[in-house]
Amino acid sequence: MNVQVVYCNHQNANLALRERLAFSSDELLVRAYDELRARFPKSEHVVISTCNRVELYTAQEDPADTPTHDDLARFFSDFHQVPVIEFFDDLLECQGPEAVRHLFEVASSIDSMVLGESQIVSQIKAAFQLAMDSSANGPLTNSLFQRAMAVSARVRTDTKLSEGRVSIASVAVGDFGKSIFDRFDDKTVLILGAGEMASETLMYLRDEGVRQIHVCNRRLERAEALAKEFSGQAHPWESRLELLGQADVVVSTTGAERPILTAADFKPIRKKTGPKPVFILDLGAPRDIDSDVSHVDDGIFLYNIDDLEATCNANRKLRAAEIAKAREIIEEETASFMHDIYHKATGPIVKRLREHWHEISRQELELLFRKLPELDDRQREAFEKTIHRVVNKLLHPPLETLRDEARNGPPVGMLNTLKRLFHLRD
Amino acid sequence: MRLENVTVFCFFASYLCALMLELTQFLRQSVTLKWSSLGLTVAGLIAQTIYLVERSRQTDLPPLLGSSHDWLLVSAWLAVVWFLGMKVWDSRLSIGIFVLPLVLVLVVTSRFASSEPNPRVSISYWGSMLHAALWVFGILGVILAMIVSVMYLLQHRRLKHKRAELPALHLLSLERLNRINWWLIVCSVPLLTLGMITGLWMSYLAQSSSAPVSLANSTFVAFSLIWLGMAVLFGWLVVSRKATGRLVAWRTVLACTFLLVTLLAIKFLSVDGIHARELI
């Protein structure tokens, strides 16, 4: 059994590269799963693609079926039409316990830009759900992701990692938005895109008192649903430029592959509105808003995901003690998970061994009962119980030794010895 | 302890130490140092109050009318009161590093300014009082506008460069700083204007006294130019609809710096022919 991950995230790859390797829509991911299945039919796959990371988890029953780092890099290259040489050094790889530990860290948001953010949990859940819908998952990835969710919950409960501002949206609104505006109840907010990030950002803005909300989305029905949730107004996508003139806060979270707003779009609008301050949050990956927009005039304050990194690092420093606690939990859970996985690998042999011994004892008991027909049911039952106990007691030491051996890795040598000693066949 | 022993050095040293402690917050955040800084500022304010009261008792005039020395110290005293008021309103606000240096400059300048009582107070006591009060509050407004503008520019720079806020440098939002700046200019320019008018009226009254004032001196021309500069800034601020907050802040800083440098130079070099005794 093997678990493997190849990934690039905000710590090792810049936004431009992440944008090129990202799976920006569910349709794209479904296509990616089809391609992965075709290339690596004996592997289970789960892809996590968010604005901060692109991660591909694979798992195999037989370690010999594990795709190489090169194989997976070639998949990314072919799928996204990006030469391998441009990203290979930024596409990191982990196997076995390191891969498991990495997922647990991601799920516990230790690896997040904003330490302790809760959004990553729902993003992992959604990613795993899509893998299930595409039948890309399997028993190993099922156990791995279920355990990752449990570890994430434990870290949040047992540490103070989730206290205070935690998500990108809250840092953006709390640390930057509130340094620009004194109050939000008289501000107009324009949301471009109607995804989860938009919804989360709106929650923080609503907490700050925002009342005027406009939502623009390519699919009007999604815009209407979001607008209804926050008592805002939904608008067709085409009216976004007109609404920009009214907006004091713009939040863009679309999955567009190219910028949807450029400096050329802003200039005529700013000519009409004057240089009033506008707070723009570009939370899309790839970026939705051209970075030149911030140079149009002094009143435009544009932030994309990478810009929030400095604040996130400051949060990390303040919570360093909590990270240490969380890492202890993750280390313990990783060891426990790997032990379970390795132990699970011994399952078929243990089962066969038990069956084999119990079968022998059953045959011997039948012979005995035939020789002693005067035995009544109570006596027969007593014999059966005694023999059952003897078999279990004899099996206990080798199975315990097998369990201990599984703590450090798959006990391949011991399994082979058992097979040979007791003539167990695959 | 005899209250007459309180000197300018006492509160100067208190404010200087308070400023030093404020600056150490950039190296290491400490609640103890923060409170110590505030304590030293309060101690300095108490010492300064005692000094002004003593001076007033000696000259038998309110501090505003005493001399250029007292007048500068009253400006510094008001700035410290404002600083402490802001600290009470929001204790996280990093305002000491902006206000205390200006307070120190005013205190140092007062050391070199004339401490002789103004002889023309007797011409019209209440007129002199009004004239001095209008100028002090006008100048205070200008000082505060400059401080607020510097804060605006720093905050603007941080936000444009997308940097996280330093724990030792917590500032108000741009929106609020811009609003405060606008109100400070809008209030201080009329005060300075009224101060000019009352000054002219006082000069007119002095023509028939034993100490007449000539308006054809360089100080009056310098004050008039300063006032004109501030009035232009005021007019532009009220009329302009396309001015960004950053532009307003820059122009405020430039205008206020010009005003303060000129004013302090006049006091420092004791060439104030209108208010000083020696040039009569």
XYZ file of C-alpha atoms in Angstrom:
706
model
C 0.000 0.000 0.000
C 1.287 3.452 -0.803
C 0.112 7.056 -0.559
C 1.736 9.786 -2.622
C 1.193 13.485 -3.231
C 2.622 15.914 -5.757
C 1.843 19.555 -5.048
C 2.677 23.176 -5.484
C 1.376 25.716 -3.016
C 1.715 29.332 -1.931
C 4.897 28.522 -0.037
C 6.919 27.141 -2.896
C 5.274 28.420 -6.091
C 4.153 31.869 -7.114
C 0.585 32.731 -8.023
C 1.350 32.846 -11.751
C 2.528 29.224 -11.745
C -0.336 28.067 -9.524
C -2.741 29.712 -11.927
C -1.268 27.717 -14.807
C -1.497 24.392 -12.991
C -4.889 24.986 -11.332
C -8.102 23.140 -12.158
C -10.338 26.163 -12.129
C -13.699 24.418 -12.623
C -15.395 21.145 -11.777
C -15.651 20.305 -15.476
C -11.899 20.609 -15.827
C -11.383 18.386 -12.787
C -13.695 15.701 -14.117
C -11.672 15.705 -17.335
C -8.493 15.489 -15.271
C -9.809 12.441 -13.387
C -10.636 10.729 -16.692
C -7.138 11.394 -17.910
C -5.585 10.167 -14.641
C -7.652 6.982 -14.744
C -6.490 6.341 -18.276
C -2.844 6.888 -17.409
C -2.722 5.238 -13.984
C -5.578 2.694 -13.867
C -4.382 0.998 -10.679
C -4.269 4.223 -8.639
C -6.865 6.104 -6.628
C -6.821 9.889 -7.150
C -7.979 12.998 -5.335
C -7.142 16.520 -6.538
C -7.305 19.586 -4.281
C -7.206 22.757 -6.346
C -7.712 26.059 -4.521
C -6.310 29.529 -4.961
C -3.379 28.630 -2.722
C -2.565 25.103 -3.786
C -2.792 22.437 -6.443
C -2.315 18.965 -4.946
C -2.747 15.525 -6.493
C -3.024 12.601 -4.077
C -2.632 9.079 -5.404
C -2.860 5.749 -3.545
C -2.149 2.185 -4.655
C -2.633 -1.244 -3.111
C 0.619 -2.386 -4.655
C 3.523 0.064 -4.240
C 4.854 -1.176 -7.584
C 1.930 0.597 -9.291
C 2.938 3.998 -7.888
C 3.425 6.574 -10.675
C 6.768 8.340 -10.578
C 7.228 12.047 -9.924
C 8.076 12.395 -13.644
C 4.869 10.594 -14.667
C 2.711 12.958 -12.637
C 4.614 16.029 -13.814
C 4.055 14.892 -17.391
C 0.348 14.558 -16.660
C 0.231 18.217 -15.469
C 2.291 19.287 -18.453
C 0.096 17.513 -21.011
C -3.166 18.495 -19.364
C -2.372 22.201 -18.956
C -0.035 22.503 -21.934
C 2.796 23.807 -19.756
C 6.360 22.562 -20.432
C 7.586 20.346 -17.571
C 10.823 22.327 -17.282
C 8.846 25.430 -16.256
C 7.387 23.876 -13.112
C 9.125 20.602 -12.260
C 11.282 22.135 -9.521
C 8.205 23.714 -7.932
C 6.133 20.534 -8.067
C 7.100 18.817 -4.833
C 6.537 15.152 -4.051
C 5.981 13.210 -0.815
C 5.328 9.525 -0.249
C 4.091 7.354 2.609
C 3.993 9.018 6.052
C 5.219 12.359 4.631
C 2.288 12.458 2.208
C -0.180 11.618 4.990
C 1.373 14.224 7.288
C 1.163 16.788 4.514
C -2.568 16.207 4.013
C -3.197 16.380 7.750
C -1.301 19.683 7.897
C -3.287 21.049 4.969
C -6.605 19.942 6.507
C -5.627 21.432 9.875
C -4.763 24.670 8.037
C -1.192 24.695 9.348
C -0.115 24.916 5.743
C -2.636 27.640 4.907
C -1.771 31.217 4.139
C -4.023 32.232 7.014
C -3.274 29.913 9.885
C -6.331 28.218 11.354
C -8.724 29.162 8.530
C -11.778 26.953 8.276
C -12.358 27.311 4.565
C -9.794 24.674 3.645
C -11.880 21.994 5.389
C -14.867 22.614 3.142
C -12.568 22.852 0.136
C -11.085 19.425 0.919
C -14.562 17.991 1.506
C -15.725 19.376 -1.835
C -12.600 18.042 -3.588
C -13.113 14.591 -2.124
C -16.810 14.621 -3.009
C -15.949 15.408 -6.611
C -13.392 12.570 -6.638
C -16.139 10.236 -5.346
C -18.599 11.502 -7.958
C -15.976 10.833 -10.618
C -15.188 7.393 -9.101
C -11.557 8.446 -8.816
C -11.300 7.533 -5.147
C -10.900 4.136 -3.488
C -10.614 2.472 -0.081
C -7.202 3.966 0.706
C -8.092 7.542 -0.186
C -11.419 7.119 1.625
C -9.626 6.225 4.868
C -7.032 8.934 4.310
C -9.478 11.785 3.731
C -11.884 10.692 6.467
C -8.973 10.635 8.883
C -7.805 14.029 7.607
C -11.199 15.523 8.500
C -11.052 13.915 11.960
C -7.519 15.255 12.529
C -8.596 18.714 11.417
C -11.482 18.659 13.919
C -9.172 17.472 16.705
C -6.598 20.172 16.018
C -9.299 22.835 16.085
C -10.718 21.530 19.348
C -7.457 20.861 21.188
C -5.553 24.001 20.162
C -6.292 27.730 19.818
C -5.336 27.658 16.172
C -8.772 28.798 15.017
C -9.169 31.694 17.401
C -9.274 35.270 16.066
C -9.169 36.209 12.387
C -8.454 33.159 10.382
C -9.610 33.212 6.785
C -8.221 35.181 3.878
C -11.464 37.108 3.625
C -11.461 38.106 7.282
C -7.820 39.212 7.180
C -8.510 41.199 4.039
C -11.552 42.933 5.508
C -10.189 43.269 9.047
C -6.604 44.316 8.347
C -6.882 46.198 5.087
C -10.535 47.137 4.562
C -10.859 48.645 8.021
C -7.658 50.650 7.496
C -9.229 52.258 4.442
C -12.800 52.758 5.605
C -13.981 53.845 8.999
C -17.405 52.323 8.555
C -19.058 50.035 6.053
C -22.747 50.711 6.610
C -22.676 53.533 4.046
C -20.599 51.616 1.504
C -21.692 49.823 -1.638
C -20.279 46.364 -2.250
C -19.998 44.720 -5.645
C -19.411 40.966 -5.725
C -18.169 39.450 -8.974
C -18.702 35.686 -8.923
C -21.025 33.804 -6.629
C -18.880 31.035 -5.199
C -18.044 30.073 -1.656
C -15.312 32.704 -1.283
C -17.803 35.396 -2.283
C -20.244 34.145 0.306
C -17.601 34.060 3.045
C -16.346 37.545 2.220
C -19.905 38.846 2.302
C -20.372 37.378 5.760
C -17.462 39.428 7.092
C -18.615 42.529 5.267
C -22.119 42.098 6.611
C -20.681 41.801 10.122
C -19.043 45.185 9.508
C -22.448 46.639 8.668
C -22.579 46.572 4.857
C -26.123 47.068 3.559
C -25.833 47.827 -0.160
C -24.799 44.629 -1.948
C -24.743 43.977 -5.690
C -23.898 40.533 -7.054
C -22.855 39.915 -10.641
C -22.310 36.454 -11.990
C -22.208 34.833 -15.399
C -25.018 32.536 -14.267
C -27.704 34.895 -13.039
C -29.503 32.247 -10.971
C -26.401 31.801 -8.773
C -26.115 35.565 -8.379
C -29.774 35.675 -7.358
C -29.276 32.914 -4.787
C -26.315 34.714 -3.201
C -28.025 38.113 -3.343
C -31.090 36.638 -1.662
C -28.980 35.165 1.131
C -27.469 38.587 1.921
C -30.451 40.793 1.025
C -28.618 42.181 -1.971
C -29.435 42.689 -5.616
C -28.482 40.324 -8.429
C -27.415 41.717 -11.783
C -26.506 40.228 -15.145
C -22.794 39.883 -15.833
C -22.916 42.575 -18.535
C -23.775 45.308 -16.001
C -20.574 44.849 -13.974
C -18.762 47.878 -15.461
C -21.724 50.139 -14.776
C -21.894 48.894 -11.162
C -18.160 49.423 -10.665
C -18.768 53.163 -10.625
C -21.095 52.856 -7.628
C -18.957 50.411 -5.655
C -16.722 51.274 -2.709
C -15.756 47.647 -2.155
C -15.260 45.179 -5.013
C -14.771 41.477 -4.314
C -13.953 39.259 -7.255
C -13.950 35.500 -6.864
C -14.703 34.174 -10.330
C -12.981 31.144 -11.801
C -12.130 33.049 -14.981
C -8.904 32.025 -16.670
C -8.038 35.603 -17.710
C -8.476 38.974 -15.948
C -12.046 40.166 -16.168
C -11.178 43.779 -15.243
C -8.263 45.786 -16.576
C -6.896 49.299 -16.096
C -8.590 50.265 -19.384
C -11.961 49.309 -17.852
C -11.296 51.397 -14.749
C -9.982 54.632 -16.275
C -13.257 55.934 -17.756
C -15.140 54.887 -14.608
C -12.710 56.742 -12.334
C -12.981 59.813 -14.538
C -16.687 59.900 -13.766
C -16.559 58.952 -10.081
C -13.487 60.923 -9.067
C -10.713 59.534 -6.882
C -12.873 58.180 -4.041
C -11.253 55.240 -2.239
C -12.124 51.831 -3.662
C -11.132 48.655 -1.876
C -10.729 45.778 -4.332
C -10.229 42.207 -3.225
C -9.174 39.845 -5.967
C -9.630 36.417 -4.413
C -9.666 34.517 -7.674
C -6.972 32.156 -8.897
C -6.132 32.807 -11.677
C -6.332 36.506 -10.876
C -9.520 38.241 -11.941
C -8.206 41.795 -11.900
C -5.177 43.060 -13.758
C -2.531 44.325 -11.302
C -2.185 47.568 -13.329
C -5.582 48.605 -11.959
C -3.938 49.645 -8.671
C -1.846 52.235 -10.574
C -4.843 53.999 -12.135
C -5.030 56.467 -9.228
C -4.239 56.918 -5.537
C -7.714 55.918 -4.417
C -7.603 52.342 -5.688
C -6.436 49.723 -3.201
C -6.143 46.348 -4.896
C -5.197 43.169 -3.053
C -4.824 39.683 -4.454
C -4.240 36.478 -2.550
C -0.441 36.758 -2.545
C -0.654 40.289 -1.140
C -2.258 38.934 2.003
C 0.699 36.693 2.692
C 2.612 39.201 4.849
C -0.332 39.526 7.215
C -0.723 35.778 7.282
C 2.942 35.404 8.230
C 2.412 37.858 11.097
C -0.480 35.690 12.317
C 1.724 32.636 12.076
C 4.322 34.192 14.345
C 1.702 35.054 16.944
C 0.407 31.513 16.919
C 3.727 29.702 16.816
C 3.057 27.984 20.138
C -0.232 26.625 18.811
C 1.486 25.326 15.688
C 3.808 23.258 17.863
C 0.804 21.743 19.659
C -0.978 21.067 16.381
C 2.123 19.426 14.929
C 2.297 17.082 17.923
C -1.287 16.009 17.261
C -0.596 15.592 13.553
C 2.526 13.553 14.243
C 0.584 11.262 16.564
C -2.294 10.899 14.096
C 0.063 10.259 11.184
C 1.782 7.464 13.094
C -1.586 6.026 14.084
C -2.920 6.215 10.510
C 0.194 4.629 9.025
C 0.014 1.893 11.622
C -3.616 1.266 10.712
C -2.737 1.180 7.038
C 0.203 -1.182 7.503
C -1.804 -3.291 9.854
C -4.628 -3.390 7.335
C -2.123 -4.808 4.861
C -1.648 -7.791 7.203
C -5.429 -8.318 7.354
C -5.818 -10.925 4.598
C -2.929 -13.065 5.947
C -4.214 -12.842 9.521
C -7.694 -13.775 8.352
C -6.403 -16.763 6.411
C -4.259 -17.883 9.334
C -7.226 -17.733 11.723
C -9.463 -19.538 9.267
C -6.790 -22.168 8.686
C -6.284 -22.899 12.377
C -9.957 -22.820 13.212
C -10.659 -25.131 10.297
C -8.079 -27.611 11.658
C -9.571 -27.395 15.148
C -13.078 -27.866 13.749
C -11.959 -30.978 11.841
C -10.257 -32.359 14.940
C -13.332 -31.679 17.066
C -15.549 -33.497 14.578
C -13.231 -36.516 14.782
C -13.347 -36.388 18.558
C -17.142 -36.100 18.712
C -17.450 -39.068 16.389
C -15.240 -41.129 18.706
C -17.200 -40.023 21.779
C -20.871 -40.133 20.813
C -21.991 -40.284 24.471
C -21.139 -36.572 24.874
C -24.206 -34.405 25.337
C -24.613 -30.899 23.840
C -23.346 -29.069 26.930
C -20.137 -31.126 26.978
C -19.634 -30.645 23.236
C -20.033 -26.924 23.633
C -17.481 -26.932 26.465
C -14.979 -28.772 24.278
C -15.562 -26.359 21.380
C -15.038 -23.339 23.622
C -11.823 -24.762 25.095
C -10.326 -25.552 21.711
C -11.367 -22.105 20.400
C -9.611 -20.475 23.348
C -6.464 -22.581 22.835
C -6.317 -21.580 19.148
C -6.790 -17.920 19.979
C -4.136 -18.029 22.694
C -1.690 -19.707 20.346
C -2.426 -17.152 17.648
C -2.111 -14.153 19.956
C 1.731 -13.888 20.241
C 2.456 -14.034 16.478
C -0.388 -11.613 15.699
C 0.812 -9.154 18.383
C 4.315 -9.358 16.976
C 2.848 -8.669 13.519
C 0.949 -5.644 14.861
C 4.115 -4.254 16.504
C 6.090 -4.811 13.356
C 3.443 -2.873 11.392
C 4.226 0.281 13.371
C 7.406 0.866 11.379
C 6.142 -0.081 7.935
C 4.502 -2.918 6.044
C 5.776 -6.162 7.732
C 6.507 -7.781 4.381
C 9.229 -10.136 5.690
C 7.123 -11.435 8.547
C 4.099 -11.931 6.304
C 6.197 -13.991 3.899
C 7.539 -16.050 6.825
C 3.999 -16.731 8.075
C 2.907 -17.742 4.595
C 5.782 -20.181 4.311
C 5.491 -21.550 7.857
C 1.767 -22.202 7.682
C 1.455 -22.876 3.966
C -0.838 -19.968 3.328
C -1.457 -19.148 -0.290
C -2.344 -15.730 -1.831
C 8.817 70.924 47.033
C 8.618 74.552 45.903
C 6.570 74.944 42.728
C 8.831 77.757 41.471
C 11.589 75.146 41.069
C 9.729 73.549 38.162
C 11.636 74.515 35.020
C 11.243 74.043 31.278
C 13.835 71.262 31.535
C 11.534 69.219 33.854
C 8.749 68.752 31.338
C 11.104 68.720 28.348
C 12.893 65.730 29.906
C 9.568 64.014 30.696
C 8.329 64.380 27.107
C 11.699 63.289 25.706
C 11.722 60.123 27.848
C 8.090 59.443 26.912
C 9.027 59.722 23.227
C 11.987 57.365 23.715
C 9.708 54.794 25.331
C 7.200 55.177 22.495
C 9.985 54.444 20.015
C 11.105 51.323 21.896
C 7.709 49.812 21.036
C 9.049 49.321 17.508
C 11.763 47.074 18.892
C 9.756 45.257 21.540
C 6.064 45.485 22.352
C 5.601 45.949 26.070
C 2.543 47.009 28.019
C 4.754 48.224 30.893
C 6.742 50.518 28.605
C 3.522 51.759 27.001
C 2.059 52.751 30.351
C 5.400 54.204 31.486
C 5.426 56.425 28.406
C 1.905 57.596 29.137
C 2.815 58.183 32.784
C 5.805 60.306 31.807
C 3.638 62.358 29.445
C 1.113 62.989 32.223
C 3.972 63.920 34.584
C 5.310 66.326 31.938
C 1.871 67.861 31.483
C 1.494 68.406 35.242
C 4.955 69.999 35.410
C 4.163 72.201 32.419
C 0.844 73.264 33.951
C 2.592 74.226 37.201
C 5.233 76.141 35.247
C 2.599 78.080 33.265
C 0.582 78.865 36.394
C 3.742 80.099 38.129
C 4.684 82.201 35.110
C 1.173 83.651 35.029
C 1.439 84.539 38.727
C 4.810 86.227 38.176
C 3.698 88.341 35.167
C 0.188 88.840 36.486
C -1.105 87.957 33.015
C -2.808 84.818 31.659
C -0.274 82.531 29.857
C -1.825 83.383 26.491
C -0.933 87.056 26.934
C 2.299 86.659 28.884
C 4.923 86.527 26.150
C 5.974 84.613 23.056
C 7.640 82.104 25.433
C 4.349 81.459 27.277
C 2.344 81.490 24.087
C 4.473 78.680 22.549
C 4.239 76.678 25.773
C 0.447 77.029 25.775
C 0.411 75.635 22.202
C 2.560 72.696 23.322
C 0.353 72.182 26.399
C -2.802 72.034 24.242
C -1.134 69.546 21.869
C -0.287 67.268 24.823
C -3.872 67.525 26.145
C -5.146 66.536 22.688
C -2.680 63.633 22.597
C -3.827 62.334 25.977
C -7.476 62.760 24.966
C -6.873 60.670 21.855
C -5.125 58.022 23.958
C -8.122 57.822 26.289
C -10.434 57.510 23.254
C -8.347 54.729 21.659
C -5.410 53.430 23.676
C -4.060 51.384 20.738
C -3.559 54.493 18.619
C 0.118 55.269 17.926
C -0.043 59.022 18.190
C 2.763 59.807 20.633
C 5.492 59.351 18.024
C 3.862 62.106 15.961
C 2.754 64.584 18.658
C 5.674 64.393 21.101
C 8.389 65.492 18.606
C 6.325 68.583 17.734
C 5.746 69.293 21.404
C 9.503 69.067 21.976
C 10.165 71.467 19.078
C 7.686 73.983 20.560
C 9.251 73.657 24.024
C 12.799 74.108 22.669
C 11.725 77.129 20.600
C 10.023 78.669 23.637
C 13.360 78.475 25.465
C 14.808 80.956 22.954
C 11.696 83.109 22.461
C 11.171 86.369 24.287
C 9.822 85.917 27.826
C 9.187 89.624 28.370
C 5.480 90.497 28.859
C 3.787 92.191 25.919
C 3.316 95.895 26.759
C 0.366 96.443 24.410
C -1.966 94.204 26.431
C -3.071 97.249 28.396
C -4.496 98.859 25.204
C -7.304 96.315 25.075
C -7.068 93.371 27.493
C -10.026 91.394 26.067
C -9.070 92.237 22.480
C -5.555 90.918 23.116
C -7.000 87.844 24.796
C -9.254 87.124 21.804
C -6.436 87.751 19.317
C -4.028 85.410 21.155
C -6.669 82.716 21.675
C -7.673 82.738 18.003
C -4.054 82.460 16.897
C -3.195 79.726 19.407
C -6.171 77.588 18.460
C -5.588 78.326 14.756
C -1.929 77.306 15.019
C -2.876 74.250 17.083
C -5.328 73.252 14.336
C -2.548 73.628 11.799
C -0.141 71.526 13.896
C -2.748 68.800 14.320
C -3.638 68.914 10.612
C 0.006 68.355 9.823
C 0.226 65.413 12.233
C -2.954 63.883 10.854
C -1.703 64.372 7.293
C 1.578 62.630 8.064
C -0.416 59.772 9.592
C -2.579 59.673 6.451
C 0.459 59.497 4.181
C 2.010 56.681 6.206
C -1.252 54.721 6.271
C -1.772 55.329 2.548
C 1.753 54.154 1.787
C 1.280 50.991 3.838
C -2.003 50.159 2.142
C -0.708 50.891 -1.352
C 2.352 48.733 -0.696
C 0.076 46.028 0.740
C 2.028 45.728 3.975
C 0.636 44.412 7.236
C 0.162 46.921 10.025
C 3.062 47.130 12.473
C 1.804 46.449 16.019
C 3.659 49.576 17.177
C 2.089 51.743 14.492
C -1.675 51.482 14.746
C -3.277 54.366 12.868
C -6.834 55.459 12.139
C -8.481 54.544 8.841
C -7.800 56.708 5.784
C -11.440 57.745 5.705
C -11.346 59.050 9.270
C -7.928 60.695 8.929
C -9.116 62.469 5.794
C -12.249 63.682 7.559
C -10.318 64.881 10.631
C -7.792 66.662 8.400
C -10.570 68.384 6.453
C -12.258 69.612 9.610
C -8.985 70.792 11.165
C -8.171 72.950 8.126
C -11.735 74.163 7.774
C -11.724 75.209 11.447
C -8.184 76.548 11.791
C -8.171 78.817 8.712
C -11.166 80.906 9.912
C -9.527 81.067 13.348
C -6.296 82.351 11.782
C -8.321 84.816 9.674
C -10.150 86.145 12.710
C -6.794 86.248 14.500
C -5.434 88.416 11.655
C -8.467 90.716 11.776
C -8.274 91.159 15.552
C -4.531 91.773 15.179
C -5.176 94.512 12.635
C -7.817 96.011 14.910
C -5.348 95.909 17.833
C -2.722 97.595 15.644
C -5.247 100.276 14.712
C -5.993 100.896 18.387
C -2.265 101.068 19.128
C -1.778 103.935 16.635
C -3.165 106.400 19.167
C -1.192 104.886 22.087
C 2.338 105.546 23.304
C 3.556 102.395 21.475
C 2.245 102.588 17.900
C 2.712 99.627 15.523
C 3.809 99.961 11.923
C 2.244 97.416 9.562
C 5.048 97.962 7.088
C 7.407 95.512 8.791
C 8.668 92.129 7.562
C 6.895 90.137 10.303
C 3.486 91.431 9.341
C 4.202 90.672 5.678
C 5.388 87.142 6.593
C 2.264 86.477 8.704
C 0.070 87.782 5.906
C 1.718 85.476 3.381
C 1.306 82.476 5.700
C -2.322 83.315 6.203
C -2.766 83.720 2.439
C -1.180 80.309 1.866
C -3.508 78.649 4.343
C -6.502 80.499 2.903
C -5.619 79.235 -0.592
C -5.358 75.675 0.760
C -8.687 76.142 2.498
C -10.362 77.452 -0.668
C -8.943 74.648 -2.789
C -10.099 72.073 -0.237
C -13.632 73.414 -0.133
C -14.023 73.835 -3.908
C -12.075 70.847 -5.280
C -14.027 67.690 -5.944
C -11.264 65.769 -7.698
C -8.630 65.971 -4.958
C -7.465 62.626 -3.602
C -6.933 62.243 0.126
C -3.226 61.782 -0.516
C -2.975 65.061 -2.430
C -4.830 66.885 0.339
C -2.473 65.383 2.909
C 0.636 66.380 0.948
C -0.553 69.954 0.436
C -1.527 70.203 4.092
C 1.883 68.988 5.206
C 3.646 71.448 2.897
C 1.476 74.430 3.862
C 1.634 73.634 7.570
C 5.381 73.038 7.527
C 5.887 76.406 5.806
C 3.678 78.100 8.378
C 5.313 76.447 11.358
C 8.888 76.960 10.164
C 8.224 80.656 9.523
C 6.417 81.113 12.817
C 9.072 79.310 14.827
C 11.867 81.155 13.007
C 10.232 84.482 13.889
C 9.926 83.460 17.535
C 13.355 81.800 17.633
C 15.150 84.774 16.095
C 13.075 87.235 18.170
C 12.285 89.391 15.129
C 8.608 89.551 16.041
C 8.286 93.312 15.986
C 4.598 93.338 16.699
C 4.575 91.241 19.888
C 8.025 91.850 21.370
C 9.016 94.654 23.699
C 12.559 95.143 22.457
C 11.653 96.320 18.959
C 9.130 98.927 19.961
